[in-house]
CSV table of C-alpha atoms in Angstrom, one decimal:
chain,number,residue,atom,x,y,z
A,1,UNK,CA,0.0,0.0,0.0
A,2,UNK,CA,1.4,3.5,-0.9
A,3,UNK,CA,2.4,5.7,2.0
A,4,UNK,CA,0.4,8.8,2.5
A,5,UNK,CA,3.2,10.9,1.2
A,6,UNK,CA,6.5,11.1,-0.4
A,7,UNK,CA,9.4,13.0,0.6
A,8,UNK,CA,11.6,15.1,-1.8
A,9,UNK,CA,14.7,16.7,-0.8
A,10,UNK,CA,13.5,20.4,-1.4
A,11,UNK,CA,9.2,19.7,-0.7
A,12,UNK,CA,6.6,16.4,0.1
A,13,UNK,CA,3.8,15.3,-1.8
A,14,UNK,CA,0.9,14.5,0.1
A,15,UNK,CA,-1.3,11.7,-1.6
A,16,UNK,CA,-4.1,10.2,0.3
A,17,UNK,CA,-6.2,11.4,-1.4
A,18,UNK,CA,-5.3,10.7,-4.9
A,19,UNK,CA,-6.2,8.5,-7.2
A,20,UNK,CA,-2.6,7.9,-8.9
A,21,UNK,CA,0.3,8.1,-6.3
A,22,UNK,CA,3.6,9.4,-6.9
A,23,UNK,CA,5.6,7.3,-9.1
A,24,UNK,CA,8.3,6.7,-11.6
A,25,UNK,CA,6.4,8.3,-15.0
A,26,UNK,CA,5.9,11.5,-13.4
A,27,UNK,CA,9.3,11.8,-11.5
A,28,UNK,CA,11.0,11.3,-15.5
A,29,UNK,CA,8.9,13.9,-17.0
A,30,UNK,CA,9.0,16.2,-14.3
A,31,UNK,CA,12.5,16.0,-14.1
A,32,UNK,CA,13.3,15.4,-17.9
A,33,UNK,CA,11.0,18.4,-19.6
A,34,UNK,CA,13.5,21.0,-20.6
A,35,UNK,CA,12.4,24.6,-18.9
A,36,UNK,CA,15.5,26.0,-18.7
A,37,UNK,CA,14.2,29.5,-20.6
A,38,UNK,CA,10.4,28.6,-20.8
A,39,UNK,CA,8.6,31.6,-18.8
A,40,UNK,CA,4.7,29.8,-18.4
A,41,UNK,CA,4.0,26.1,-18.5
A,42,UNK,CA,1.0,24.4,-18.1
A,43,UNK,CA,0.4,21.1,-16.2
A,44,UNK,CA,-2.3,19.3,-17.4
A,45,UNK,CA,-4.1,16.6,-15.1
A,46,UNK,CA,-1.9,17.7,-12.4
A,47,UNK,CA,-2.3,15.3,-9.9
A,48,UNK,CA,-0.5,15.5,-6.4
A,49,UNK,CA,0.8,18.4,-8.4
A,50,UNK,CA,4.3,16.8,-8.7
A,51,UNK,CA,5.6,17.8,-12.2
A,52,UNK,CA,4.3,21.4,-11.5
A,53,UNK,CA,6.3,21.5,-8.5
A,54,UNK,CA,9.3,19.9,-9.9
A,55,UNK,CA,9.3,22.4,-12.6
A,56,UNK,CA,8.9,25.0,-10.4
A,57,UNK,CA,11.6,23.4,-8.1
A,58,UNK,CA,14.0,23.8,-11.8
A,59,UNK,CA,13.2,27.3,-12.8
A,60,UNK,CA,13.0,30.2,-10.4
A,61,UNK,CA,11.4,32.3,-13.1
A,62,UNK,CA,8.8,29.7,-14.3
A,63,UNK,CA,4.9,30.8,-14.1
A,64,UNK,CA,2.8,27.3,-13.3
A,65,UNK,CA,-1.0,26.6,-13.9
A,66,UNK,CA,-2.0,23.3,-13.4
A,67,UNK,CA,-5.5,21.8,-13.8
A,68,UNK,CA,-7.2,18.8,-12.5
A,69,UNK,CA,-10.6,17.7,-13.4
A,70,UNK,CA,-11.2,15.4,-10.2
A,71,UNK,CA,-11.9,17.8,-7.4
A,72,UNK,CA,-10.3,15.2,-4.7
A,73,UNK,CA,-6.7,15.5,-6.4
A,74,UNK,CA,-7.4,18.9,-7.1
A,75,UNK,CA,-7.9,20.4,-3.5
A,76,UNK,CA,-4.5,17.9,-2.3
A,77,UNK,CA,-2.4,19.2,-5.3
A,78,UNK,CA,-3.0,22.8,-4.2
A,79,UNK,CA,-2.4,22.1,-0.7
A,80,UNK,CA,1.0,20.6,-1.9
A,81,UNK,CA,1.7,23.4,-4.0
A,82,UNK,CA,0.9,25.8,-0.9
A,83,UNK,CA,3.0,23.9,1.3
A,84,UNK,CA,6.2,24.9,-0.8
A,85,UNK,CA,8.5,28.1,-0.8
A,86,UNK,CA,7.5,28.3,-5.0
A,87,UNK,CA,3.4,28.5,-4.2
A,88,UNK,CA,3.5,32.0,-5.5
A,89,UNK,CA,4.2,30.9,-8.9
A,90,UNK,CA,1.9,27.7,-9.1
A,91,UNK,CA,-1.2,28.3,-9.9
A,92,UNK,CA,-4.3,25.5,-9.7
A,93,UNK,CA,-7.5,25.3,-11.7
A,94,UNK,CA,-10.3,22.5,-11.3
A,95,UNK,CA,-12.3,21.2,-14.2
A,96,UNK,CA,-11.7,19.8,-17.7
A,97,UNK,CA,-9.1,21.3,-19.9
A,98,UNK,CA,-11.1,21.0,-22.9
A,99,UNK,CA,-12.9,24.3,-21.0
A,100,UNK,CA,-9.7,25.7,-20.0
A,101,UNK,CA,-9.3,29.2,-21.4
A,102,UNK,CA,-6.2,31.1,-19.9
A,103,UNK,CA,-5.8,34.8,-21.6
A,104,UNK,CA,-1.5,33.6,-22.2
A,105,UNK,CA,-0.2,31.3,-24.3
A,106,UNK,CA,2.3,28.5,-22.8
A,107,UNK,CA,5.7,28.0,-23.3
A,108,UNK,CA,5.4,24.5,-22.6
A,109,UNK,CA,2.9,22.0,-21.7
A,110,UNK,CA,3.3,18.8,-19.9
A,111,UNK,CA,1.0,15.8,-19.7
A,112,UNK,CA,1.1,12.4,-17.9
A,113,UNK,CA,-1.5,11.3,-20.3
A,114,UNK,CA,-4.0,8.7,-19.7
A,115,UNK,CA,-3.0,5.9,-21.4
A,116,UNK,CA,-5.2,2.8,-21.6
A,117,UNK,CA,-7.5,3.2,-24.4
A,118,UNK,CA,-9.3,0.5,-24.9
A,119,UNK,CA,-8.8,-1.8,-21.5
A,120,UNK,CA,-10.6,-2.7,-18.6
A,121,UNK,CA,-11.8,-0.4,-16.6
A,122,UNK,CA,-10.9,0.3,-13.0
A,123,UNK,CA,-14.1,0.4,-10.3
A,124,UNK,CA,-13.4,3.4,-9.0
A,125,UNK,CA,-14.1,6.3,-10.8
A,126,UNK,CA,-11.4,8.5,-9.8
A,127,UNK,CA,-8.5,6.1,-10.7
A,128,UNK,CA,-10.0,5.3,-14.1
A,129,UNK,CA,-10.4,9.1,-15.3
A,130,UNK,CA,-6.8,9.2,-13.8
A,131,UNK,CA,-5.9,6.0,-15.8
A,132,UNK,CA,-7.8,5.4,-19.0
A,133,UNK,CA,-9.0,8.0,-21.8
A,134,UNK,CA,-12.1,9.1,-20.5
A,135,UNK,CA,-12.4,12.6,-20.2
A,136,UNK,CA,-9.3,13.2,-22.1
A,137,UNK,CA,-8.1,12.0,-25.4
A,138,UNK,CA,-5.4,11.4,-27.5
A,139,UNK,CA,-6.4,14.4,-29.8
A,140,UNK,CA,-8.4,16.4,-27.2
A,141,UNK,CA,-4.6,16.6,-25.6
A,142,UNK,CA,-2.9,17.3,-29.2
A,143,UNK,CA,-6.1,20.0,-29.9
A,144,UNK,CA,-6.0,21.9,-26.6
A,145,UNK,CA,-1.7,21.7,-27.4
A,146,UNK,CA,-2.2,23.3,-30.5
A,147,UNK,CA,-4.8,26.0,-29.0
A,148,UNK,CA,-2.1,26.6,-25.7
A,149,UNK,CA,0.9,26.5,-26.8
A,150,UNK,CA,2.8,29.6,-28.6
A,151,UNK,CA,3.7,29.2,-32.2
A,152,UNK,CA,7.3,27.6,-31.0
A,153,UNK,CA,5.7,25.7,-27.8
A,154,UNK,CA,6.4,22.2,-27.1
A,155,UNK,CA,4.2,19.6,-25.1
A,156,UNK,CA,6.1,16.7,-23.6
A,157,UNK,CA,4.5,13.8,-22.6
A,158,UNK,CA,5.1,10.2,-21.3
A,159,UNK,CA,3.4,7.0,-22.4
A,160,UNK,CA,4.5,3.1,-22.4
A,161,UNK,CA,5.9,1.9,-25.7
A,162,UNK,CA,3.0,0.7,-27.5
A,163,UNK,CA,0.8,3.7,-26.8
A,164,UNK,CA,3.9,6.0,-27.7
A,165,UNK,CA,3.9,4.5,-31.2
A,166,UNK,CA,0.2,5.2,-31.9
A,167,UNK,CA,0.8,8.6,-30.2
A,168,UNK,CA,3.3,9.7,-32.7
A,169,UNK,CA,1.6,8.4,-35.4
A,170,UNK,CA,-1.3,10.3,-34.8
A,171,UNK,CA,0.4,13.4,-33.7
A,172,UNK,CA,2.4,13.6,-37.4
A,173,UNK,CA,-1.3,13.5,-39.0
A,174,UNK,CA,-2.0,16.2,-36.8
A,175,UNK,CA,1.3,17.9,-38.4
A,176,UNK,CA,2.9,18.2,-35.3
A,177,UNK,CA,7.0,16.9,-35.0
A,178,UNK,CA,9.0,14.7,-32.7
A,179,UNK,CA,12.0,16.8,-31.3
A,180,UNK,CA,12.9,14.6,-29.0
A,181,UNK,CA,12.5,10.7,-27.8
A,182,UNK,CA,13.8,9.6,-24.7
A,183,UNK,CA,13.0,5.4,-24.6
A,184,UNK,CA,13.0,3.8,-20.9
A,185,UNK,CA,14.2,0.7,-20.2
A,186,UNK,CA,13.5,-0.8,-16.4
A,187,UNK,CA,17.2,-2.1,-16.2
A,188,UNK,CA,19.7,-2.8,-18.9
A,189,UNK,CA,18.7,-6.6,-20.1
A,190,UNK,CA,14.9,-5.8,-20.0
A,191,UNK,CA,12.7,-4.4,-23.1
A,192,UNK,CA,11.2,-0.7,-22.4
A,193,UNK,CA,8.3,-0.1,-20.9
A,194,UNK,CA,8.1,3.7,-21.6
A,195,UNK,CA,9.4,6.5,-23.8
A,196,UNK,CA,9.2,10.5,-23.2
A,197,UNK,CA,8.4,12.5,-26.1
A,198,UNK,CA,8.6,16.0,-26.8
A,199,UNK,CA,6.7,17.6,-29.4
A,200,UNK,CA,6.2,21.0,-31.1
A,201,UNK,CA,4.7,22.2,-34.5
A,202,UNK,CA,8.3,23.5,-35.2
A,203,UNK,CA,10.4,20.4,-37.4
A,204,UNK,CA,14.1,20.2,-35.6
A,205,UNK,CA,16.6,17.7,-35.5
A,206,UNK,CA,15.5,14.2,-33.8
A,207,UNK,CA,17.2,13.7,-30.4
A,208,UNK,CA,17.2,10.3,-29.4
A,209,UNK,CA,18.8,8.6,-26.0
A,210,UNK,CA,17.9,6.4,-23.4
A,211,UNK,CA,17.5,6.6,-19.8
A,212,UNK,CA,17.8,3.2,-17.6
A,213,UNK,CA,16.0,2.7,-14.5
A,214,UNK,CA,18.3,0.4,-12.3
A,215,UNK,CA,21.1,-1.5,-12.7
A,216,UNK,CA,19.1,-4.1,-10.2
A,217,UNK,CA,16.6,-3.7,-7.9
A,218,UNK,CA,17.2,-0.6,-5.5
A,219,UNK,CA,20.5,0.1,-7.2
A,220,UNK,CA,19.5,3.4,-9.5
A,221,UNK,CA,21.1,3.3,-13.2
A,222,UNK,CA,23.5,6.3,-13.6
A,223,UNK,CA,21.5,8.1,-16.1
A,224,UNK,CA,18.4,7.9,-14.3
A,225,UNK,CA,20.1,9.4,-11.0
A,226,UNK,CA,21.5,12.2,-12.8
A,227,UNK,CA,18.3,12.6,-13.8
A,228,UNK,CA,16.6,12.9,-10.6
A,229,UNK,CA,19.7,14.1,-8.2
A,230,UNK,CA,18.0,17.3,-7.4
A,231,UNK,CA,14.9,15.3,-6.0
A,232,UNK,CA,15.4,11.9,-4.2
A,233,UNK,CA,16.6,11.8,-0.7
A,234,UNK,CA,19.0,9.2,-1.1
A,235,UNK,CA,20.8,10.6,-3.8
């Protein structure tokens, strides 16, 4: 059973009351988006707030909104977000982002996308909006991207392997490029089980690398603790 919260060297994430705990998909985005000279970013489906706090965490001069459509995770993520020295510049919305209608444009938006699309769904109702693509679609996140973003925005996502494929497939009908792909392997003799992908309507050279979880169990891979140095205890 997940503990109630997670401890972070610079802030803790409360999550009792959230549907999808703190775990490794949103530490790798939060900590892998590049916002080095972004000035907005938006943080859609929020969460315990993590990746807006992590971004926030990453750039002093970074303006955060973050939305949530279940009100639950909603009310948590802004009492995690209040609970830090950077909840001046985070900024939480409740409802769909289909509604969302900001008066900026974002630098970049970041997405921990639902991602089982045609599965069995979970019993409870808050983990399956969290979990599947009920409220929010493939598209509906590429359409509310294009409407968001600034004409040289980028959206980074992450999704498992097979789902990633289908993803970029549908996001070059949608004339959108791949700038970069990051594929994640669990250790270094197992197949990957997810890939981070950042995308923008602007075509750029393809980056491609690889980040490895653990070398064994409990023993972090270099390139995924250089990754995340600036978060977890331990390292």
């Amino acid at each position: 059973m997940a503990n109630d919260y997670f401890q972070f060297k610079q802030f803790t994430i409360r999550q009792e009351r959230c549907a999808m705990k703190v775990g490794t998909d949103g530490v790798l985005l939060g900590a892998w988006t590049d916002v080095t000279h972004a000035r907005r970013l938006l943080d859609i489906g929020t969460g315990t707030g993590l990746i807006a706090i992590m971004a926030a965490q990453r750039n002093p001069e970074l303006i955060i909104d973050a939305i949530e459509i279940d009100p639950a995770a909603f009310e948590q993520a802004r009492e995690n977000a209040n609970s830090t020295s950077w909840r001046e510049r985070i900024h939480l919305f409740q409802g769909e982002v289909q509604a969302f209608a900001p008066p900026h444009k974002y630098d970049i938006i970041v997405c921990n996308p639902p991602f089982f699309i045609n599965s069995t769904k979970n019993p409870e109702l808050n983990r399956t909006l969290a979990r599947h693509c009920e409220t929010l679609s493939h598209e509906d996140l590429l359409q509310v991207s294009d409407n968001l973003l600034l004409p040289e925005g980028k959206l980074c996502v992450i999704l498992p392997v097979n789902e990633a494929k289908h993803f970029i497939e549908l996001t070059q009908s949608k004339k959108w490029f791949v700038n970069k792909l990051s594929t994640v392997y669990p250790t270094p003799n197992k197949a990957p089980k997810r890939q981070l992908i950042e995308l923008s309507k602007v075509k750029k050279h393809l980056i491609k690398d690889s980040i490895t979880l653990e070398i064994e169990r409990h023993t972090l891979h270099e390139s995924y603790a250089n990754l995340t140095r600036d978060f977890y205890l331990k390292l």
